[in-house]
Amino acid sequence: MEQKNSTGLQNIPLAKLDNEDTRYSSFSKRSSGLYKNASELVRECDVDLGIAISSSTGEQLVVVEARNKVCQYDDMIKEFDIIEKITNKKIRLSDQINEGWWESIDRFSIDDTMRFEAWLTFGEFTKS
């Protein structure tokens, strides 16, 4: 049987870090990991979750409602998806326009031009 080159997964005893910079860095990394895990739990299990963390100096108290943040981010993603769909639709319409409509634009009346501009801007084409 071959011997392993590495020691593998080991249990590291928890102890207070003496170096203040290392301690602060570790605190930041671990707290962001907690937020990430909490967000996944909220998203997958549809639960309410709160996290309270205070720094080693006791100066800051951070309270996070992960469900609200996840819902806010989901709402933002939905808004961006809607904007993307509208933009893609306008691009497709613009591509259709570029296929031959521009040759006849010089024959538009002022009313036709205004309706065409409104259609380009708002996606509405009103008949008078």
Tab-separated table of C-alpha atoms in Angstrom:
chain	number	residue	atom	x	y	z
A	1	MET	CA	0.000	0.000	0.000
A	2	GLU	CA	1.355	3.426	-0.977
A	3	GLN	CA	1.854	6.174	1.565
A	4	LYS	CA	0.051	9.472	1.090
A	5	ASN	CA	2.100	12.584	0.398
A	6	SER	CA	-0.249	14.862	2.339
A	7	THR	CA	-1.587	14.607	5.853
A	8	GLY	CA	-5.185	14.940	4.677
A	9	LEU	CA	-8.016	16.656	6.475
A	10	GLN	CA	-7.104	17.436	10.048
A	11	ASN	CA	-8.876	18.974	12.989
A	12	ILE	CA	-7.301	22.279	13.895
A	13	PRO	CA	-7.905	23.355	17.479
A	14	LEU	CA	-9.705	26.681	17.803
A	15	ALA	CA	-7.734	29.296	19.677
A	16	LYS	CA	-7.721	33.068	19.773
A	17	LEU	CA	-5.443	34.532	17.136
A	18	ASP	CA	-2.767	36.706	18.687
A	19	ASN	CA	-2.020	38.873	15.651
A	20	GLU	CA	-4.701	41.583	15.417
A	21	ASP	CA	-4.505	41.893	11.608
A	22	THR	CA	-4.813	38.135	11.166
A	23	ARG	CA	-7.726	38.065	13.614
A	24	TYR	CA	-9.547	40.862	11.748
A	25	SER	CA	-8.947	39.170	8.387
A	26	SER	CA	-10.200	35.849	9.691
A	27	PHE	CA	-13.267	37.554	11.204
A	28	SER	CA	-14.106	39.181	7.867
A	29	LYS	CA	-13.706	35.948	5.900
A	30	ARG	CA	-15.678	33.838	8.336
A	31	SER	CA	-18.510	36.359	8.677
A	32	SER	CA	-18.874	36.624	4.895
A	33	GLY	CA	-18.972	32.808	4.791
A	34	LEU	CA	-21.763	32.862	7.370
A	35	TYR	CA	-23.737	35.362	5.262
A	36	LYS	CA	-23.278	33.185	2.188
A	37	ASN	CA	-24.444	30.041	3.972
A	38	ALA	CA	-27.376	31.915	5.504
A	39	SER	CA	-28.436	33.206	2.088
A	40	GLU	CA	-28.314	29.700	0.625
A	41	LEU	CA	-30.383	28.382	3.530
A	42	VAL	CA	-32.972	31.115	3.059
A	43	ARG	CA	-33.150	30.587	-0.695
A	44	GLU	CA	-33.344	26.787	-0.565
A	45	CYS	CA	-35.551	26.307	2.516
A	46	ASP	CA	-37.665	29.495	2.373
A	47	VAL	CA	-37.066	30.365	6.033
A	48	ASP	CA	-36.568	33.548	8.027
A	49	LEU	CA	-33.088	33.909	9.389
A	50	GLY	CA	-31.237	36.538	11.379
A	51	ILE	CA	-27.545	36.753	12.208
A	52	ALA	CA	-26.045	38.832	14.988
A	53	ILE	CA	-22.282	39.281	15.021
A	54	SER	CA	-20.221	41.568	17.189
A	55	SER	CA	-16.563	42.335	16.701
A	56	SER	CA	-13.941	41.408	19.249
A	57	THR	CA	-13.779	45.048	20.355
A	58	GLY	CA	-17.514	45.078	21.001
A	59	GLU	CA	-17.887	48.347	19.136
A	60	GLN	CA	-20.012	47.062	16.278
A	61	LEU	CA	-23.151	44.971	16.314
A	62	VAL	CA	-24.228	43.691	12.945
A	63	VAL	CA	-27.739	42.337	12.522
A	64	VAL	CA	-28.685	40.879	9.175
A	65	GLU	CA	-32.012	39.619	7.981
A	66	ALA	CA	-30.801	37.308	5.268
A	67	ARG	CA	-34.253	36.607	3.858
A	68	ASN	CA	-34.851	40.285	3.147
A	69	LYS	CA	-31.498	40.628	1.412
A	70	VAL	CA	-32.101	37.525	-0.694
A	71	CYS	CA	-35.565	38.794	-1.635
A	72	GLN	CA	-34.137	42.210	-2.532
A	73	TYR	CA	-31.477	40.622	-4.717
A	74	ASP	CA	-34.051	38.348	-6.364
A	75	ASP	CA	-36.232	41.389	-7.094
A	76	MET	CA	-33.250	43.197	-8.606
A	77	ILE	CA	-32.464	40.176	-10.790
A	78	LYS	CA	-36.088	40.044	-11.969
A	79	GLU	CA	-35.976	43.758	-12.838
A	80	PHE	CA	-32.752	43.268	-14.791
A	81	ASP	CA	-34.313	40.317	-16.632
A	82	ILE	CA	-37.299	42.478	-17.609
A	83	ILE	CA	-35.002	45.270	-18.784
A	84	GLU	CA	-32.969	42.736	-20.773
A	85	LYS	CA	-36.107	41.370	-22.480
A	86	ILE	CA	-37.303	44.866	-23.378
A	87	THR	CA	-33.868	45.799	-24.693
A	88	ASN	CA	-33.647	42.626	-26.782
A	89	LYS	CA	-37.105	43.324	-28.187
A	90	LYS	CA	-36.087	46.860	-29.132
A	91	ILE	CA	-32.905	45.548	-30.734
A	92	ARG	CA	-34.890	43.046	-32.816
A	93	LEU	CA	-37.302	45.780	-33.890
A	94	SER	CA	-34.400	48.059	-34.699
A	95	ASP	CA	-32.849	45.308	-36.822
A	96	GLN	CA	-36.142	44.934	-38.691
A	97	ILE	CA	-36.247	48.661	-39.269
A	98	ASN	CA	-32.724	48.648	-40.642
A	99	GLU	CA	-33.741	46.119	-43.303
A	100	GLY	CA	-35.384	48.712	-45.514
A	101	TRP	CA	-37.487	51.255	-43.737
A	102	TRP	CA	-34.821	53.924	-43.825
A	103	GLU	CA	-35.106	54.339	-47.595
A	104	SER	CA	-38.654	55.653	-47.254
A	105	ILE	CA	-38.132	57.827	-44.187
A	106	ASP	CA	-37.552	60.945	-46.274
A	107	ARG	CA	-41.170	60.650	-47.484
A	108	PHE	CA	-42.573	60.876	-43.921
A	109	SER	CA	-44.740	63.800	-42.955
A	110	ILE	CA	-44.133	65.609	-39.670
A	111	ASP	CA	-46.920	63.570	-38.016
A	112	ASP	CA	-45.470	60.322	-39.338
A	113	THR	CA	-42.040	61.293	-38.045
A	114	MET	CA	-43.399	62.074	-34.568
A	115	ARG	CA	-45.287	58.759	-34.420
A	116	PHE	CA	-42.196	56.899	-35.599
A	117	GLU	CA	-40.069	58.620	-32.941
A	118	ALA	CA	-42.644	57.691	-30.252
A	119	TRP	CA	-42.590	54.116	-31.486
A	120	LEU	CA	-38.795	53.998	-31.244
A	121	THR	CA	-38.817	55.556	-27.792
A	122	PHE	CA	-41.791	53.874	-26.149
A	123	GLY	CA	-42.592	50.956	-28.418
A	124	GLU	CA	-45.995	52.457	-29.225
A	125	PHE	CA	-47.285	53.263	-32.667
A	126	THR	CA	-50.516	55.242	-32.619
A	127	LYS	CA	-52.710	55.759	-35.626
A	128	SER	CA	-54.330	59.124	-36.144
